[in-house]
């Protein structure tokens, strides 16, 4: 779900360089 990815990015800023795919 794209919404989950967006929410995750908004809630959890890119502090760690983790590949968005989990």
PQR file with spaces between the fields and no chain letter, atoms N, CA, C, O and H, PARSE charges and radii, in Angstrom:
ATOM       1  N    UNK     1       0.846   -1.204    0.000 -0.4000 1.5000
ATOM       2  CA   UNK     1       0.000    0.000    0.000 -0.0000 2.0000
ATOM       3  C    UNK     1       0.883    1.256    0.000  0.5500 1.7000
ATOM       4  O    UNK     1       1.792    1.380    0.820 -0.5500 1.4000
ATOM       5  N    UNK     2       0.614    2.164   -0.904 -0.4000 1.5000
ATOM       6  CA   UNK     2       1.426    3.387   -0.976 -0.0000 2.0000
ATOM       7  C    UNK     2       1.172    4.252    0.253  0.5500 1.7000
ATOM       8  O    UNK     2       2.073    4.935    0.742 -0.5500 1.4000
ATOM       9  H    UNK     2      -0.125    2.063   -1.571  0.4000 1.0000
ATOM      10  N    UNK     3      -0.079    4.215    0.751 -0.4000 1.5000
ATOM      11  CA   UNK     3      -0.417    5.031    1.924 -0.0000 2.0000
ATOM      12  C    UNK     3       0.477    4.675    3.100  0.5500 1.7000
ATOM      13  O    UNK     3       0.967    5.556    3.807 -0.5500 1.4000
ATOM      14  H    UNK     3      -0.810    3.661    0.353  0.4000 1.0000
ATOM      15  N    UNK     4       0.688    3.380    3.307 -0.4000 1.5000
ATOM      16  CA   UNK     4       1.535    2.936    4.423 -0.0000 2.0000
ATOM      17  C    UNK     4       2.932    3.513    4.274  0.5500 1.7000
ATOM      18  O    UNK     4       3.525    3.976    5.248 -0.5500 1.4000
ATOM      19  H    UNK     4       0.290    2.665    2.734  0.4000 1.0000
ATOM      20  N    UNK     5       3.456    3.486    3.056 -0.4000 1.5000
ATOM      21  CA   UNK     5       4.813    4.008    2.811 -0.0000 2.0000
ATOM      22  C    UNK     5       4.859    5.500    3.128  0.5500 1.7000
ATOM      23  O    UNK     5       5.789    5.978    3.778 -0.5500 1.4000
ATOM      24  H    UNK     5       2.974    3.110    2.265  0.4000 1.0000
ATOM      25  N    UNK     6       3.840    6.234    2.660 -0.4000 1.5000
ATOM      26  CA   UNK     6       3.813    7.677    2.900 -0.0000 2.0000
ATOM      27  C    UNK     6       3.712    7.963    4.389  0.5500 1.7000
ATOM      28  O    UNK     6       4.425    8.818    4.915 -0.5500 1.4000
ATOM      29  H    UNK     6       3.084    5.845    2.132  0.4000 1.0000
ATOM      30  N    UNK     7       2.826    7.247    5.065 -0.4000 1.5000
ATOM      31  CA   UNK     7       2.643    7.454    6.504 -0.0000 2.0000
ATOM      32  C    UNK     7       3.937    7.152    7.235  0.5500 1.7000
ATOM      33  O    UNK     7       4.326    7.874    8.153 -0.5500 1.4000
ATOM      34  H    UNK     7       2.246    6.552    4.638  0.4000 1.0000
ATOM      35  N    UNK     8       4.601    6.083    6.823 -0.4000 1.5000
ATOM      36  CA   UNK     8       5.862    5.694    7.468 -0.0000 2.0000
ATOM      37  C    UNK     8       6.905    6.793    7.275  0.5500 1.7000
ATOM      38  O    UNK     8       7.637    7.135    8.203 -0.5500 1.4000
ATOM      39  H    UNK     8       4.285    5.496    6.077  0.4000 1.0000
ATOM      40  N    UNK     9       6.964    7.335    6.078 -0.4000 1.5000
ATOM      41  CA   UNK     9       7.955    8.385    5.793 -0.0000 2.0000
ATOM      42  C    UNK     9       7.635    9.640    6.604  0.5500 1.7000
ATOM      43  O    UNK     9       8.539   10.324    7.085 -0.5500 1.4000
ATOM      44  H    UNK     9       6.369    7.058    5.324  0.4000 1.0000
ATOM      45  N    UNK    10       6.353    9.934    6.751 -0.4000 1.5000
ATOM      46  CA   UNK    10       5.959   11.131    7.500 -0.0000 2.0000
ATOM      47  C    UNK    10       6.180   10.931    8.991  0.5500 1.7000
ATOM      48  O    UNK    10       6.656   11.829    9.686 -0.5500 1.4000
ATOM      49  H    UNK    10       5.618    9.379    6.361  0.4000 1.0000
ATOM      50  N    UNK    11       5.829    9.741    9.475 -0.4000 1.5000
ATOM      51  CA   UNK    11       5.986    9.454   10.906 -0.0000 2.0000
ATOM      52  C    UNK    11       7.447    9.191   11.249  0.5500 1.7000
ATOM      53  O    UNK    11       7.944    9.648   12.278 -0.5500 1.4000
ATOM      54  H    UNK    11       5.443    9.012    8.911  0.4000 1.0000
ATOM      55  N    UNK    12       8.134    8.445   10.372 -0.4000 1.5000
ATOM      56  CA   UNK    12       9.553    8.117   10.602 -0.0000 2.0000
ATOM      57  C    UNK    12      10.424    8.763    9.540  0.5500 1.7000
ATOM      58  O    UNK    12      10.556    8.236    8.435 -0.5500 1.4000
ATOM      59  H    UNK    12       7.729    8.073    9.536  0.4000 1.0000
ATOM      60  N    UNK    13      11.020    9.906    9.869 -0.4000 1.5000
ATOM      61  CA   UNK    13      11.878   10.608    8.910 -0.0000 2.0000
ATOM      62  C    UNK    13      13.053    9.742    8.486  0.5500 1.7000
ATOM      63  O    UNK    13      13.399    8.791    9.187 -0.5500 1.4000
ATOM      64  H    UNK    13      10.913   10.334   10.767  0.4000 1.0000
ATOM      65  N    UNK    14      13.674   10.051    7.351 -0.4000 1.5000
ATOM      66  CA   UNK    14      14.813    9.291    6.827 -0.0000 2.0000
ATOM      67  C    UNK    14      16.045    9.434    7.696  0.5500 1.7000
ATOM      68  O    UNK    14      17.051    9.997    7.266 -0.5500 1.4000
ATOM      69  H    UNK    14      13.393   10.823    6.782  0.4000 1.0000
ATOM      70  N    UNK    15      15.971    8.921    8.929 -0.4000 1.5000
ATOM      71  CA   UNK    15      17.130    8.981    9.828 -0.0000 2.0000
ATOM      72  C    UNK    15      18.162    7.943    9.411  0.5500 1.7000
ATOM      73  O    UNK    15      19.362    8.215    9.387 -0.5500 1.4000
ATOM      74  H    UNK    15      15.153    8.463    9.279  0.4000 1.0000
ATOM      75  N    UNK    16      17.675    6.747    9.082 -0.4000 1.5000
ATOM      76  CA   UNK    16      18.581    5.676    8.669 -0.0000 2.0000
ATOM      77  C    UNK    16      18.385    5.391    7.185  0.5500 1.7000
ATOM      78  O    UNK    16      17.262    5.420    6.682 -0.5500 1.4000
ATOM      79  H    UNK    16      16.700    6.526    9.101  0.4000 1.0000
ATOM      80  N    UNK    17      19.483    5.118    6.491 -0.4000 1.5000
ATOM      81  CA   UNK    17      19.407    4.818    5.054 -0.0000 2.0000
ATOM      82  C    UNK    17      18.910    3.390    4.860  0.5500 1.7000
ATOM      83  O    UNK    17      19.695    2.480    4.595 -0.5500 1.4000
ATOM      84  H    UNK    17      20.396    5.095    6.900  0.4000 1.0000
ATOM      85  N    UNK    18      17.595    3.205    4.995 -0.4000 1.5000
ATOM      86  CA   UNK    18      17.030    1.865    4.834 -0.0000 2.0000
ATOM      87  C    UNK    18      16.233    1.797    3.539  0.5500 1.7000
ATOM      88  O    UNK    18      15.476    2.717    3.230 -0.5500 1.4000
ATOM      89  H    UNK    18      16.958    3.945    5.210  0.4000 1.0000
ATOM      90  N    UNK    19      16.396    0.722    2.783 -0.4000 1.5000
ATOM      91  CA   UNK    19      15.673    0.529    1.525 -0.0000 2.0000
ATOM      92  C    UNK    19      14.173    0.354    1.755  0.5500 1.7000
ATOM      93  O    UNK    19      13.749   -0.588    2.425 -0.5500 1.4000
ATOM      94  H    UNK    19      17.012   -0.024    3.034  0.4000 1.0000
ATOM      95  N    UNK    20      13.377    1.259    1.201 -0.4000 1.5000
ATOM      96  CA   UNK    20      11.925    1.178    1.390 -0.0000 2.0000
ATOM      97  C    UNK    20      11.363    0.031    0.555  0.5500 1.7000
ATOM      98  O    UNK    20      11.143    0.177   -0.647 -0.5500 1.4000
ATOM      99  H    UNK    20      13.721    2.024    0.657  0.4000 1.0000
ATOM     100  N    UNK    21      11.135   -1.103    1.198 -0.4000 1.5000
ATOM     101  CA   UNK    21      10.609   -2.249    0.449 -0.0000 2.0000
ATOM     102  C    UNK    21      10.145   -3.327    1.399  0.5500 1.7000
ATOM     103  O    UNK    21       9.509   -4.298    0.990 -0.5500 1.4000
ATOM     104  H    UNK    21      11.314   -1.222    2.175  0.4000 1.0000
ATOM     105  N    UNK    22      10.469   -3.152    2.689 -0.4000 1.5000
ATOM     106  CA   UNK    22      10.070   -4.160    3.681 -0.0000 2.0000
ATOM     107  C    UNK    22       8.558   -4.183    3.763  0.5500 1.7000
ATOM     108  O    UNK    22       7.993   -4.957    4.535 -0.5500 1.4000
ATOM     109  H    UNK    22      10.986   -2.364    3.021  0.4000 1.0000
